[in-house]
XYZ file of C-alpha atoms in Angstrom:
181
model
C 116.429 93.472 99.333
C 112.671 93.485 99.887
C 110.372 92.810 96.960
C 106.843 94.237 97.072
C 104.027 93.181 94.766
C 100.532 94.613 94.882
C 97.561 92.940 93.234
C 93.779 92.898 93.416
C 92.350 90.364 95.863
C 88.759 89.188 96.336
C 87.401 90.879 99.468
C 86.202 87.532 100.808
C 89.398 85.520 100.305
C 91.182 83.971 103.310
C 94.085 86.408 102.800
C 91.709 89.405 102.802
C 89.905 88.072 105.888
C 93.179 87.683 107.806
C 94.292 91.197 106.870
C 90.898 92.681 107.828
C 91.045 90.932 111.222
C 94.588 92.207 111.868
C 93.720 95.751 110.734
C 90.527 96.012 112.754
C 92.081 94.460 115.856
C 94.979 96.927 115.763
C 92.957 100.100 115.222
C 90.279 99.070 117.703
C 92.797 98.091 120.388
C 94.714 101.340 119.873
C 91.523 103.353 120.405
C 90.427 101.423 123.504
C 93.891 101.481 125.047
C 94.160 105.233 124.497
C 90.658 106.136 125.666
C 89.655 103.418 128.136
C 92.880 101.690 129.157
C 91.997 98.215 127.881
C 91.938 96.214 124.666
C 88.781 95.639 122.648
C 86.266 93.281 124.223
C 86.629 90.002 122.255
C 82.878 89.688 121.650
C 82.687 93.238 120.284
C 85.715 92.592 118.104
C 84.100 89.495 116.576
C 80.783 91.308 115.967
C 82.465 94.242 114.214
C 84.744 92.078 112.086
C 81.780 89.965 110.974
C 79.585 93.003 110.315
C 82.013 94.614 107.875
C 82.502 92.093 105.117
C 84.211 94.421 102.660
C 81.674 93.725 99.908
C 81.856 97.425 98.975
C 85.418 96.715 97.800
C 84.258 94.462 94.952
C 83.969 95.341 91.273
C 82.459 97.214 89.616
C 82.559 99.995 92.240
C 85.483 98.968 94.408
C 88.822 97.204 94.622
C 90.780 95.527 97.385
C 94.525 95.428 96.893
C 96.874 93.153 98.787
C 100.539 93.956 99.185
C 102.941 91.043 99.409
C 106.407 91.403 100.864
C 108.786 88.831 99.416
C 105.727 86.830 98.361
C 103.930 86.778 101.729
C 100.713 88.754 102.362
C 101.746 91.916 104.199
C 99.028 94.527 103.858
C 95.972 95.895 102.160
C 94.280 98.987 100.792
C 90.685 99.310 99.702
C 89.061 101.712 97.268
C 85.344 102.273 96.812
C 83.476 104.728 94.642
C 81.258 107.108 96.579
C 80.268 109.100 93.482
C 81.235 108.736 89.817
C 84.290 110.957 90.305
C 85.082 110.362 94.006
C 86.638 107.307 95.626
C 87.363 106.586 99.263
C 90.638 105.060 100.426
C 90.098 102.621 103.274
C 91.660 99.672 105.101
C 95.223 100.846 104.495
C 97.294 98.515 106.626
C 100.645 96.756 106.813
C 101.515 94.020 109.284
C 103.799 95.488 111.941
C 106.805 93.366 110.975
C 106.721 94.740 107.406
C 106.427 98.427 108.290
C 109.387 100.612 107.460
C 110.376 98.385 104.544
C 109.034 100.540 101.721
C 105.589 99.044 101.157
C 103.225 101.830 102.214
C 103.928 104.257 99.378
C 103.514 101.765 96.522
C 100.392 100.374 98.213
C 98.703 103.783 98.374
C 99.912 104.673 94.859
C 98.403 101.415 93.559
C 95.130 102.272 95.307
C 95.173 105.673 93.585
C 95.643 103.965 90.216
C 92.792 101.564 91.018
C 90.575 104.559 91.855
C 91.504 106.204 88.551
C 90.650 102.972 86.735
C 87.212 103.097 88.402
C 86.763 106.627 87.028
C 87.590 108.639 90.149
C 89.258 112.017 89.832
C 89.422 112.602 93.602
C 90.302 110.386 96.560
C 89.059 111.048 100.067
C 89.781 109.322 103.355
C 89.400 109.717 107.076
C 91.599 108.740 109.981
C 92.098 109.364 113.678
C 94.452 111.614 115.615
C 96.235 108.658 117.248
C 97.061 107.110 113.859
C 99.999 109.474 113.459
C 101.817 107.196 111.007
C 98.834 107.201 108.644
C 98.427 110.973 108.764
C 102.147 111.418 108.078
C 102.006 109.025 105.116
C 98.988 110.720 103.559
C 100.505 114.198 103.907
C 103.784 112.966 102.376
C 101.852 111.518 99.415
C 100.078 114.786 98.647
C 96.812 114.420 100.545
C 95.566 117.621 102.115
C 93.473 117.866 105.225
C 89.965 119.090 104.515
C 86.565 119.497 106.113
C 84.533 116.590 107.492
C 83.015 114.495 104.702
C 81.299 111.764 106.705
C 79.682 111.097 110.058
C 82.026 108.337 111.265
C 82.110 108.864 115.049
C 85.761 107.758 115.239
C 87.049 109.927 112.371
C 88.952 113.016 113.452
C 90.860 113.986 110.304
C 89.642 114.050 106.698
C 91.885 114.201 103.648
C 91.484 114.648 99.920
C 93.709 114.338 96.870
C 93.241 115.284 93.231
C 93.665 112.180 91.072
C 93.355 113.869 87.701
C 95.961 112.625 85.212
C 97.993 115.826 85.480
C 98.431 115.250 89.221
C 99.690 111.653 88.945
C 103.335 111.286 90.021
C 105.765 110.224 87.336
C 106.622 106.571 87.583
C 103.729 105.705 89.913
C 103.333 101.936 89.868
C 100.057 100.549 88.613
C 98.618 97.613 90.521
C 99.676 94.216 89.239
C 96.684 92.687 87.535
C 95.895 89.061 88.062
C 92.991 86.876 87.074
C 89.873 87.435 89.132
C 87.854 84.638 90.508
């Protein structure tokens, strides 16, 4: 039996840095392989990883959650407020060897609870056409495709979800709270 725990994590911790590197490498390589037939140039990869620190995922306007599978870091989800009532879901990722083991749904549900705790009543996100698994997950969790809400040149699909208390699923797990450093 697999045990999942989800807890806030400082965006600049070694665990968060390793997850960010794995996430960015995977989505960047998938795009380059699909569109140009090669993996991401290593120098470009390093520049982009370094340029996006994740500071927007720190309190008081954001939260980074780390999912652990049987105690080992396995994935992440970030939430950041874009407006007092609107949060963005970002950096949703699970290491490949933990996918299909039941961690994605509680990770996204915990991110929704974190967004509610920040005051959000709506969650938005964007993704790409080739990230079929992500689009399937979001649709299954009640996100609906909507019009473009940003100018990200790689975004191809935009989603939204009502986070008002009446729309919260019964029994949705809240993120495990731990001491912050």
